[in-house]
CSV table of C-alpha atoms in Angstrom, one decimal:
chain,number,residue,atom,x,y,z
C,1,UNK,CA,97.4,146.3,73.0
C,2,UNK,CA,98.9,145.7,76.4
C,3,UNK,CA,102.7,144.9,76.4
C,4,UNK,CA,102.4,142.2,79.0
C,5,UNK,CA,106.2,142.1,79.7
C,6,UNK,CA,106.2,145.8,80.6
C,7,UNK,CA,103.1,146.6,82.8
C,8,UNK,CA,103.5,148.3,86.1
C,9,UNK,CA,103.2,146.2,89.3
C,10,UNK,CA,99.9,147.9,90.0
C,11,UNK,CA,98.6,146.9,86.5
C,12,UNK,CA,99.7,143.2,87.0
C,13,UNK,CA,98.1,143.2,90.4
C,14,UNK,CA,94.8,144.5,89.0
C,15,UNK,CA,94.8,141.7,86.4
C,16,UNK,CA,95.4,139.1,89.1
C,17,UNK,CA,92.8,140.5,91.5
C,18,UNK,CA,90.2,140.3,88.7
C,19,UNK,CA,91.0,136.7,88.0
C,20,UNK,CA,90.9,135.8,91.7
C,21,UNK,CA,87.6,137.6,92.2
C,22,UNK,CA,86.1,135.7,89.3
C,23,UNK,CA,87.4,132.4,90.6
C,24,UNK,CA,85.9,133.0,94.0
C,25,UNK,CA,82.5,133.9,92.5
C,26,UNK,CA,82.5,130.6,90.8
C,27,UNK,CA,83.8,128.5,93.6
C,28,UNK,CA,80.7,126.5,94.4
C,29,UNK,CA,80.2,123.2,92.7
C,30,UNK,CA,76.7,121.8,92.3
C,31,UNK,CA,75.5,119.9,95.3
C,32,UNK,CA,76.7,116.3,95.5
C,33,UNK,CA,74.0,113.9,94.3
C,34,UNK,CA,73.3,110.3,94.0
C,35,UNK,CA,73.9,109.1,90.4
C,36,UNK,CA,71.2,107.4,88.4
C,37,UNK,CA,72.1,103.9,87.5
C,38,UNK,CA,73.7,103.4,84.1
C,39,UNK,CA,71.6,101.8,81.4
C,40,UNK,CA,73.1,98.3,81.2
C,41,UNK,CA,72.8,98.4,77.4
C,42,UNK,CA,75.1,101.5,77.3
C,43,UNK,CA,77.9,99.9,79.3
C,44,UNK,CA,80.9,99.1,76.9
C,45,UNK,CA,83.0,97.5,79.5
C,46,UNK,CA,82.8,96.9,83.3
C,47,UNK,CA,84.6,95.1,86.0
C,48,UNK,CA,85.6,94.9,89.7
C,49,UNK,CA,89.0,95.5,91.2
C,50,UNK,CA,89.6,93.4,94.3
C,51,UNK,CA,91.2,95.0,97.4
C,52,UNK,CA,94.9,95.7,96.7
C,53,UNK,CA,94.6,95.1,93.0
C,54,UNK,CA,94.8,97.5,90.0
C,55,UNK,CA,93.8,97.8,86.4
C,56,UNK,CA,95.3,99.6,83.4
C,57,UNK,CA,93.1,100.5,80.4
C,58,UNK,CA,92.7,102.9,77.5
C,59,UNK,CA,89.9,105.4,77.8
C,60,UNK,CA,89.2,107.1,74.4
C,61,UNK,CA,88.2,110.7,74.2
C,62,UNK,CA,84.5,111.2,75.3
C,63,UNK,CA,84.3,107.8,77.0
C,64,UNK,CA,83.5,108.0,80.7
C,65,UNK,CA,84.5,105.7,83.5
C,66,UNK,CA,82.2,105.5,86.5
C,67,UNK,CA,84.0,104.2,89.6
C,68,UNK,CA,81.9,103.0,92.4
C,69,UNK,CA,83.0,102.2,95.9
C,70,UNK,CA,80.3,99.9,97.3
C,71,UNK,CA,81.9,99.1,100.7
C,72,UNK,CA,83.5,102.6,101.4
C,73,UNK,CA,87.1,101.5,101.0
C,74,UNK,CA,89.4,104.5,102.0
C,75,UNK,CA,90.8,105.5,98.6
C,76,UNK,CA,91.5,104.6,95.0
C,77,UNK,CA,94.8,105.7,93.4
C,78,UNK,CA,94.5,107.2,89.9
C,79,UNK,CA,96.9,108.4,87.3
C,80,UNK,CA,96.3,109.3,83.6
C,81,UNK,CA,98.4,110.1,80.6
C,82,UNK,CA,97.7,111.4,77.1
C,83,UNK,CA,97.7,108.0,75.2
C,84,UNK,CA,99.0,109.7,72.0
C,85,UNK,CA,101.9,111.4,73.8
C,86,UNK,CA,102.5,110.0,77.3
C,87,UNK,CA,104.9,112.7,78.3
C,88,UNK,CA,101.8,114.8,78.7
C,89,UNK,CA,100.2,113.5,81.9
C,90,UNK,CA,98.2,114.5,85.0
C,91,UNK,CA,99.7,117.5,86.8
C,92,UNK,CA,98.5,117.8,90.4
C,93,UNK,CA,100.0,121.3,90.9
C,94,UNK,CA,98.4,122.7,87.8
C,95,UNK,CA,95.0,121.0,88.6
C,96,UNK,CA,94.7,122.8,91.9
C,97,UNK,CA,96.4,126.0,91.0
C,98,UNK,CA,94.5,126.6,87.8
C,99,UNK,CA,91.2,126.1,89.5
C,100,UNK,CA,92.1,127.9,92.7
C,101,UNK,CA,91.0,125.0,94.8
C,102,UNK,CA,91.9,121.6,96.2
C,103,UNK,CA,88.3,120.6,96.1
C,104,UNK,CA,88.0,118.3,93.2
C,105,UNK,CA,84.3,117.4,92.6
C,106,UNK,CA,81.5,117.8,90.0
C,107,UNK,CA,82.4,120.5,87.4
C,108,UNK,CA,86.1,120.5,88.0
C,109,UNK,CA,88.6,119.0,85.6
C,110,UNK,CA,92.0,117.3,85.7
C,111,UNK,CA,94.7,119.2,83.9
C,112,UNK,CA,97.8,117.9,82.2
C,113,UNK,CA,101.1,119.7,82.3
C,114,UNK,CA,100.4,121.2,78.9
C,115,UNK,CA,97.5,123.5,79.9
C,116,UNK,CA,95.0,121.0,78.5
C,117,UNK,CA,92.2,119.0,80.1
C,118,UNK,CA,92.7,115.3,80.4
C,119,UNK,CA,89.5,114.4,82.1
C,120,UNK,CA,86.4,116.1,83.6
C,121,UNK,CA,84.6,115.2,86.8
C,122,UNK,CA,81.1,114.9,85.3
C,123,UNK,CA,79.4,113.3,88.4
C,124,UNK,CA,80.4,112.8,92.0
C,125,UNK,CA,78.7,111.8,95.2
C,126,UNK,CA,81.0,114.1,97.1
C,127,UNK,CA,83.4,111.8,99.0
C,128,UNK,CA,86.3,114.1,98.3
C,129,UNK,CA,89.3,113.4,96.0
C,130,UNK,CA,92.8,114.4,97.0
C,131,UNK,CA,95.7,115.5,94.8
C,132,UNK,CA,97.8,117.0,97.5
C,133,UNK,CA,98.9,114.0,99.6
C,134,UNK,CA,98.0,111.3,97.1
C,135,UNK,CA,98.0,107.5,97.2
C,136,UNK,CA,99.7,105.3,99.7
C,137,UNK,CA,103.4,104.3,99.3
C,138,UNK,CA,105.6,101.6,100.7
C,139,UNK,CA,106.0,103.8,103.7
C,140,UNK,CA,102.4,103.1,104.6
C,141,UNK,CA,101.9,99.6,103.2
C,142,UNK,CA,104.9,97.5,102.0
C,143,UNK,CA,102.8,95.8,99.3
C,144,UNK,CA,100.3,96.4,97.8
C,145,UNK,CA,100.2,100.2,97.8
C,146,UNK,CA,99.1,102.9,95.5
C,147,UNK,CA,102.6,103.9,94.4
C,148,UNK,CA,103.8,100.4,93.4
C,149,UNK,CA,100.4,99.6,91.7
C,150,UNK,CA,100.5,102.8,89.6
C,151,UNK,CA,104.0,102.0,88.5
C,152,UNK,CA,102.9,98.4,87.7
C,153,UNK,CA,100.0,99.7,85.6
C,154,UNK,CA,102.4,102.2,83.9
C,155,UNK,CA,104.7,99.3,83.1
C,156,UNK,CA,101.9,97.6,81.3
C,157,UNK,CA,101.9,100.5,78.9
C,158,UNK,CA,105.7,100.4,78.5
C,159,UNK,CA,106.1,103.3,80.9
C,160,UNK,CA,108.4,103.6,84.0
C,161,UNK,CA,108.7,105.4,87.3
C,162,UNK,CA,109.8,108.5,85.3
C,163,UNK,CA,106.3,108.6,84.0
C,164,UNK,CA,104.4,108.5,87.3
C,165,UNK,CA,104.2,111.8,89.0
C,166,UNK,CA,102.1,113.1,91.9
C,167,UNK,CA,98.8,111.2,91.7
C,168,UNK,CA,95.2,111.4,92.9
C,169,UNK,CA,93.6,109.4,95.7
C,170,UNK,CA,89.9,109.3,94.9
C,171,UNK,CA,87.4,108.8,97.8
C,172,UNK,CA,89.8,110.6,100.1
C,173,UNK,CA,88.9,113.9,101.8
C,174,UNK,CA,91.8,115.9,103.2
C,175,UNK,CA,91.4,119.4,104.6
C,176,UNK,CA,93.7,121.9,106.2
C,177,UNK,CA,93.0,123.9,109.3
C,178,UNK,CA,93.8,127.5,110.2
C,179,UNK,CA,97.1,126.3,111.7
C,180,UNK,CA,98.1,124.6,108.5
C,181,UNK,CA,97.6,121.1,109.6
C,182,UNK,CA,96.2,118.3,107.5
C,183,UNK,CA,93.1,116.4,108.6
C,184,UNK,CA,92.1,113.2,106.9
C,185,UNK,CA,88.4,112.7,107.1
C,186,UNK,CA,88.3,108.9,107.2
C,187,UNK,CA,86.7,106.4,104.9
C,188,UNK,CA,83.8,107.5,102.6
C,189,UNK,CA,80.2,106.3,102.9
C,190,UNK,CA,79.5,103.0,101.2
C,191,UNK,CA,78.3,103.6,97.6
C,192,UNK,CA,80.5,106.6,96.9
C,193,UNK,CA,81.0,107.1,93.2
C,194,UNK,CA,82.7,109.4,90.7
C,195,UNK,CA,82.5,109.7,87.0
C,196,UNK,CA,85.4,110.9,84.9
C,197,UNK,CA,85.0,111.8,81.2
C,198,UNK,CA,88.1,111.5,79.0
C,199,UNK,CA,88.8,114.7,77.1
C,200,UNK,CA,91.8,113.2,75.3
C,201,UNK,CA,92.6,109.6,74.5
C,202,UNK,CA,93.8,108.4,77.8
C,203,UNK,CA,95.9,105.7,79.4
C,204,UNK,CA,94.5,105.2,82.8
C,205,UNK,CA,95.9,103.4,85.9
C,206,UNK,CA,93.5,102.7,88.8
C,207,UNK,CA,94.5,101.0,92.0
C,208,UNK,CA,92.3,99.8,94.8
C,209,UNK,CA,94.5,101.0,97.6
C,210,UNK,CA,94.0,103.7,100.3
C,211,UNK,CA,95.2,107.2,100.4
C,212,UNK,CA,98.5,107.9,102.2
C,213,UNK,CA,97.0,109.4,105.3
C,214,UNK,CA,94.3,106.7,105.7
C,215,UNK,CA,94.4,105.0,109.2
C,216,UNK,CA,93.5,101.8,107.4
C,217,UNK,CA,96.5,100.7,105.4
C,218,UNK,CA,94.7,98.1,103.2
C,219,UNK,CA,91.6,98.3,101.1
C,220,UNK,CA,88.4,97.1,102.7
C,221,UNK,CA,86.3,96.3,99.7
C,222,UNK,CA,86.2,96.1,95.9
C,223,UNK,CA,86.0,99.0,93.4
C,224,UNK,CA,83.6,98.6,90.6
C,225,UNK,CA,83.9,100.4,87.3
C,226,UNK,CA,81.9,100.8,84.1
C,227,UNK,CA,82.7,102.5,80.9
C,228,UNK,CA,80.2,104.3,78.6
C,229,UNK,CA,80.3,106.5,75.6
C,230,UNK,CA,79.5,110.0,76.9
C,231,UNK,CA,80.2,112.9,74.6
C,232,UNK,CA,79.5,116.3,76.1
C,233,UNK,CA,76.2,118.0,75.4
C,234,UNK,CA,75.7,121.6,74.3
C,235,UNK,CA,75.0,122.6,78.0
C,236,UNK,CA,77.9,120.6,79.4
C,237,UNK,CA,78.8,121.8,82.9
C,238,UNK,CA,82.5,121.0,83.0
C,239,UNK,CA,83.4,122.8,79.7
C,240,UNK,CA,81.9,126.0,81.0
C,241,UNK,CA,82.3,125.8,84.8
C,242,UNK,CA,85.2,128.3,85.0
C,243,UNK,CA,87.0,130.7,82.7
C,244,UNK,CA,90.1,128.7,83.4
C,245,UNK,CA,88.4,125.5,82.2
C,246,UNK,CA,87.1,127.2,79.1
C,247,UNK,CA,90.6,128.2,78.2
C,248,UNK,CA,91.9,124.7,79.0
C,249,UNK,CA,89.2,123.3,76.6
C,250,UNK,CA,90.3,125.8,74.0
C,251,UNK,CA,93.8,124.2,74.2
C,252,UNK,CA,92.4,120.7,74.3
C,253,UNK,CA,90.0,121.0,71.4
C,254,UNK,CA,92.9,122.4,69.3
C,255,UNK,CA,94.5,118.9,69.5
C,256,UNK,CA,91.4,117.4,67.8
C,257,UNK,CA,90.4,120.2,65.5
D,1,UNK,CA,134.3,126.3,102.9
D,2,UNK,CA,132.5,127.9,100.0
D,3,UNK,CA,132.5,125.8,96.8
D,4,UNK,CA,130.6,128.3,94.6
D,5,UNK,CA,128.9,131.6,95.0
D,6,UNK,CA,126.6,132.5,92.1
D,7,UNK,CA,124.6,135.6,91.3
D,8,UNK,CA,121.5,134.3,89.4
D,9,UNK,CA,119.9,137.1,87.4
D,10,UNK,CA,116.2,137.7,87.5
D,11,UNK,CA,114.2,135.2,85.4
D,12,UNK,CA,117.3,132.9,84.9
D,13,UNK,CA,117.9,129.2,85.5
D,14,UNK,CA,120.7,127.6,87.5
D,15,UNK,CA,121.8,124.0,88.2
D,16,UNK,CA,124.5,122.3,90.2
D,17,UNK,CA,125.5,119.0,91.7
D,18,UNK,CA,126.0,118.6,95.4
D,19,UNK,CA,127.7,115.8,97.3
D,20,UNK,CA,125.9,114.4,100.4
D,21,UNK,CA,126.6,116.6,103.3
D,22,UNK,CA,127.2,119.8,101.3
D,23,UNK,CA,124.8,122.7,101.7
D,24,UNK,CA,123.1,125.1,99.4
D,25,UNK,CA,121.9,128.5,100.6
D,26,UNK,CA,119.4,130.4,98.4
D,27,UNK,CA,119.3,134.1,99.2
D,28,UNK,CA,116.3,136.3,98.2
D,29,UNK,CA,118.3,139.5,97.7
D,30,UNK,CA,115.5,142.0,97.3
D,31,UNK,CA,112.5,140.1,98.9
D,32,UNK,CA,109.4,138.4,97.6
D,33,UNK,CA,111.2,136.4,94.9
D,34,UNK,CA,109.9,132.9,94.3
D,35,UNK,CA,112.6,130.3,93.6
D,36,UNK,CA,111.5,127.1,92.0
D,37,UNK,CA,113.6,124.0,92.7
D,38,UNK,CA,113.8,120.4,91.7
D,39,UNK,CA,116.1,117.7,93.2
D,40,UNK,CA,117.3,114.4,91.6
D,41,UNK,CA,119.5,111.6,92.8
D,42,UNK,CA,122.7,112.4,91.0
D,43,UNK,CA,123.5,108.6,90.6
D,44,UNK,CA,120.0,107.7,89.2
D,45,UNK,CA,117.9,110.7,88.1
D,46,UNK,CA,114.7,108.5,87.9
D,47,UNK,CA,114.7,108.9,91.7
D,48,UNK,CA,113.6,112.5,92.2
D,49,UNK,CA,111.9,114.8,94.6
D,50,UNK,CA,108.3,113.8,95.5
D,51,UNK,CA,106.1,116.5,97.0
D,52,UNK,CA,103.5,113.9,97.9
D,53,UNK,CA,106.0,111.7,99.8
D,54,UNK,CA,107.3,114.7,101.6
D,55,UNK,CA,104.0,116.1,102.7
D,56,UNK,CA,102.6,112.6,103.6
D,57,UNK,CA,105.5,112.0,106.0
D,58,UNK,CA,105.3,115.5,107.3
D,59,UNK,CA,101.5,115.3,107.8
D,60,UNK,CA,101.8,111.9,109.6
D,61,UNK,CA,104.3,113.6,112.0
D,62,UNK,CA,101.8,116.4,112.7
D,63,UNK,CA,103.5,118.9,110.4
D,64,UNK,CA,101.9,121.6,108.1
D,65,UNK,CA,101.2,121.6,104.4
D,66,UNK,CA,104.2,123.8,103.7
D,67,UNK,CA,107.9,123.5,104.1
D,68,UNK,CA,110.0,125.2,106.8
D,69,UNK,CA,113.1,124.5,109.0
D,70,UNK,CA,113.3,120.8,109.7
D,71,UNK,CA,111.3,119.7,106.7
D,72,UNK,CA,112.9,116.7,105.0
D,73,UNK,CA,112.5,116.6,101.2
D,74,UNK,CA,111.8,113.0,100.3
D,75,UNK,CA,112.2,111.2,97.0
D,76,UNK,CA,109.8,109.0,95.0
D,77,UNK,CA,111.4,106.1,96.9
D,78,UNK,CA,110.6,107.8,100.2
D,79,UNK,CA,114.3,108.5,100.9
D,80,UNK,CA,115.7,111.7,102.4
D,81,UNK,CA,117.2,113.9,99.6
D,82,UNK,CA,117.7,117.1,101.6
D,83,UNK,CA,116.9,118.8,104.9
D,84,UNK,CA,116.0,122.5,105.4
D,85,UNK,CA,118.5,123.5,108.1
D,86,UNK,CA,118.0,127.2,108.2
D,87,UNK,CA,115.2,129.5,107.0
D,88,UNK,CA,114.3,133.1,107.6
D,89,UNK,CA,111.0,132.9,105.8
D,90,UNK,CA,109.0,130.0,107.5
D,91,UNK,CA,106.8,129.2,104.5
D,92,UNK,CA,107.8,127.5,101.3
D,93,UNK,CA,105.3,126.0,98.9
D,94,UNK,CA,105.4,122.5,97.3
D,95,UNK,CA,101.8,122.2,96.1
D,96,UNK,CA,101.4,124.8,93.3
D,97,UNK,CA,104.0,123.5,90.9
D,98,UNK,CA,106.0,125.6,88.5
D,99,UNK,CA,104.5,128.1,86.0
D,100,UNK,CA,104.6,127.1,82.4
D,101,UNK,CA,103.7,128.9,79.1
D,102,UNK,CA,100.8,126.5,78.7
D,103,UNK,CA,99.4,126.8,82.2
D,104,UNK,CA,99.7,130.5,82.0
D,105,UNK,CA,97.3,130.6,79.0
D,106,UNK,CA,94.7,128.8,81.2
D,107,UNK,CA,95.3,130.8,84.4
D,108,UNK,CA,96.0,134.3,83.0
D,109,UNK,CA,94.7,134.3,79.4
D,110,UNK,CA,95.8,133.2,76.0
D,111,UNK,CA,97.7,136.5,75.6
D,112,UNK,CA,100.3,135.3,78.1
D,113,UNK,CA,101.4,132.3,75.8
D,114,UNK,CA,104.8,133.7,74.9
D,115,UNK,CA,105.9,135.0,78.3
D,116,UNK,CA,108.8,133.4,80.0
D,117,UNK,CA,108.1,130.7,82.6
D,118,UNK,CA,109.8,128.4,85.1
D,119,UNK,CA,109.2,125.2,83.1
D,120,UNK,CA,111.1,126.8,80.2
D,121,UNK,CA,114.0,127.3,82.6
D,122,UNK,CA,113.7,123.8,84.0
D,123,UNK,CA,113.6,122.2,80.5
D,124,UNK,CA,116.7,124.1,79.4
D,125,UNK,CA,118.6,123.0,82.5
D,126,UNK,CA,117.3,119.4,82.3
D,127,UNK,CA,118.5,119.1,78.8
D,128,UNK,CA,122.1,119.7,79.9
D,129,UNK,CA,121.9,116.4,81.9
D,130,UNK,CA,120.1,114.3,79.3
D,131,UNK,CA,116.8,114.8,81.0
D,132,UNK,CA,113.5,115.9,79.5
D,133,UNK,CA,109.9,116.9,80.2
D,134,UNK,CA,109.1,113.4,81.5
D,135,UNK,CA,111.4,114.2,84.3
D,136,UNK,CA,109.5,117.3,85.5
D,137,UNK,CA,107.5,116.7,88.7
D,138,UNK,CA,105.9,118.9,91.3
D,139,UNK,CA,108.7,121.1,92.7
D,140,UNK,CA,109.5,123.2,95.7
D,141,UNK,CA,108.7,126.9,95.5
D,142,UNK,CA,111.0,128.6,98.0
D,143,UNK,CA,109.8,131.9,99.3
D,144,UNK,CA,106.4,131.4,97.6
D,145,UNK,CA,103.3,132.0,99.7
D,146,UNK,CA,100.5,129.6,98.7
D,147,UNK,CA,98.0,129.3,101.4
D,148,UNK,CA,95.5,126.4,101.4
D,149,UNK,CA,92.5,127.6,103.3
D,150,UNK,CA,90.1,125.4,105.3
D,151,UNK,CA,87.5,125.7,102.6
D,152,UNK,CA,90.0,124.3,100.1
D,153,UNK,CA,90.8,127.5,98.3
D,154,UNK,CA,94.4,127.6,97.1
D,155,UNK,CA,95.9,131.0,96.0
D,156,UNK,CA,99.2,132.5,95.3
D,157,UNK,CA,99.4,135.4,97.8
D,158,UNK,CA,102.0,138.2,98.4
D,159,UNK,CA,105.4,136.8,99.4
D,160,UNK,CA,106.5,137.2,103.0
D,161,UNK,CA,110.3,136.9,102.6
D,162,UNK,CA,112.4,139.9,103.6
D,163,UNK,CA,115.4,141.4,101.6
D,164,UNK,CA,118.4,139.2,102.2
D,165,UNK,CA,116.2,136.4,103.5
D,166,UNK,CA,117.5,132.9,102.9
D,167,UNK,CA,116.9,129.2,103.1
D,168,UNK,CA,119.6,126.6,103.5
D,169,UNK,CA,119.5,122.9,102.7
D,170,UNK,CA,121.8,120.0,103.5
D,171,UNK,CA,122.1,117.4,100.8
D,172,UNK,CA,121.3,113.9,102.3
D,173,UNK,CA,122.5,112.1,99.1
D,174,UNK,CA,124.5,113.2,96.0
D,175,UNK,CA,122.1,115.5,94.3
D,176,UNK,CA,121.4,117.3,91.0
D,177,UNK,CA,119.7,120.6,91.9
D,178,UNK,CA,117.7,122.6,89.4
D,179,UNK,CA,116.7,126.2,90.0
D,180,UNK,CA,114.4,128.6,88.2
D,181,UNK,CA,114.5,132.1,89.4
D,182,UNK,CA,110.8,132.6,88.7
D,183,UNK,CA,110.0,135.1,85.9
D,184,UNK,CA,106.2,135.2,86.6
D,185,UNK,CA,104.6,138.6,86.7
D,186,UNK,CA,101.0,137.6,86.4
D,187,UNK,CA,100.6,136.7,90.1
D,188,UNK,CA,102.1,138.1,93.3
D,189,UNK,CA,104.8,135.4,93.8
D,190,UNK,CA,107.6,137.8,92.8
D,191,UNK,CA,106.0,141.1,93.9
D,192,UNK,CA,105.2,141.6,90.2
D,193,UNK,CA,108.9,142.4,89.7
D,194,UNK,CA,111.3,139.5,89.3
D,195,UNK,CA,114.7,140.1,91.0
D,196,UNK,CA,118.1,138.4,91.3
D,197,UNK,CA,119.0,135.8,93.8
D,198,UNK,CA,122.3,134.5,95.1
D,199,UNK,CA,123.2,130.8,95.6
D,200,UNK,CA,126.1,129.7,97.8
D,201,UNK,CA,127.2,126.0,97.9
D,202,UNK,CA,129.4,125.1,100.8
D,203,UNK,CA,130.8,122.1,102.7
């Protein structure tokens, strides 16, 4: 067996190169596609978040939330915690590093700080979701803004600003160019949607506020959401999409074994 | 005037408090050594470094996705915590976070579970100040080369810092600074060979 603390630099590099090659081979997500409407009888809970407002809710393991953006408002701030141990929470750095990409779309997962999957992106129309810059703060919009709304939502679970780390701005596409500059691609098309399946029992905060680089500081329409029971099937994409995800699910399933 | 001059061994943690106006110089003695760092308001540690506030402000000013001379590190209240006032490297990451035992299992295989990691270093140092895992957020990775390519790919590439290279920051408020001299050998951030660093605090 390899003594991992005492390999040569060349041996470590070979291991890393193999992982990187595998990640590049699996880089492509399925093409973005319109989602079939949900069966109304399957919807456990639904609602609409007005511009500038937020919700906080519990999303049990293997329930999914579909978030729809009918008017193409430029962003939706999201943060999630493990409901059973809220010190475990969304980790933006791990999410992009472990998957070797900042492109969060169908097939990708949202990692916690504990090497476990919190949620899976089971469907997505491809509007882009940003975990690098994140939601708006008082620097962009005094009130409401994503930062304050996520903290308010956290407060409703008894949590505080200690518990809100770097977050996601859904419906926000940000790219970098060769010179290292960020480019914000503007508001998504009306009707953009994304579906997240909880892989642990989650606390979820969702705010109808733009991303921090949006040229429009305030939301321009509602966000609609619907929750369904959605256990993964045998051929589930997210659980098998990458080797990294498979190991993340090993760690996650061990919590519920 | 030098307040402290510390040799930090390979793989080891370090922490210190700085008064506003004092400087901290981190020297990469042998090259290609990632140095993970976190910053807290010494008077209220629930105000802490925010990578997203920092990059949002930098992006809105036309700046890049990495840190360099002139970068202002902002808190989760959007306030200036520290400014990079000297830098021989030109690229410091704040997107990839710190390595952990748990994330290592996902990224490098379950067999890496018991290898040392930056978050272990951070947790040990945080505990000395009454802080805990809840207080860990995305950090700065000095001397760590993490390109984000136009296609969205994010990788940890070979470090570009030279032997004796350094970065120096000026505290803009009274700060608690946590350092992990990164022990990672499963990616190129330390040249697959963690080495010592030197930290000089001055005023």
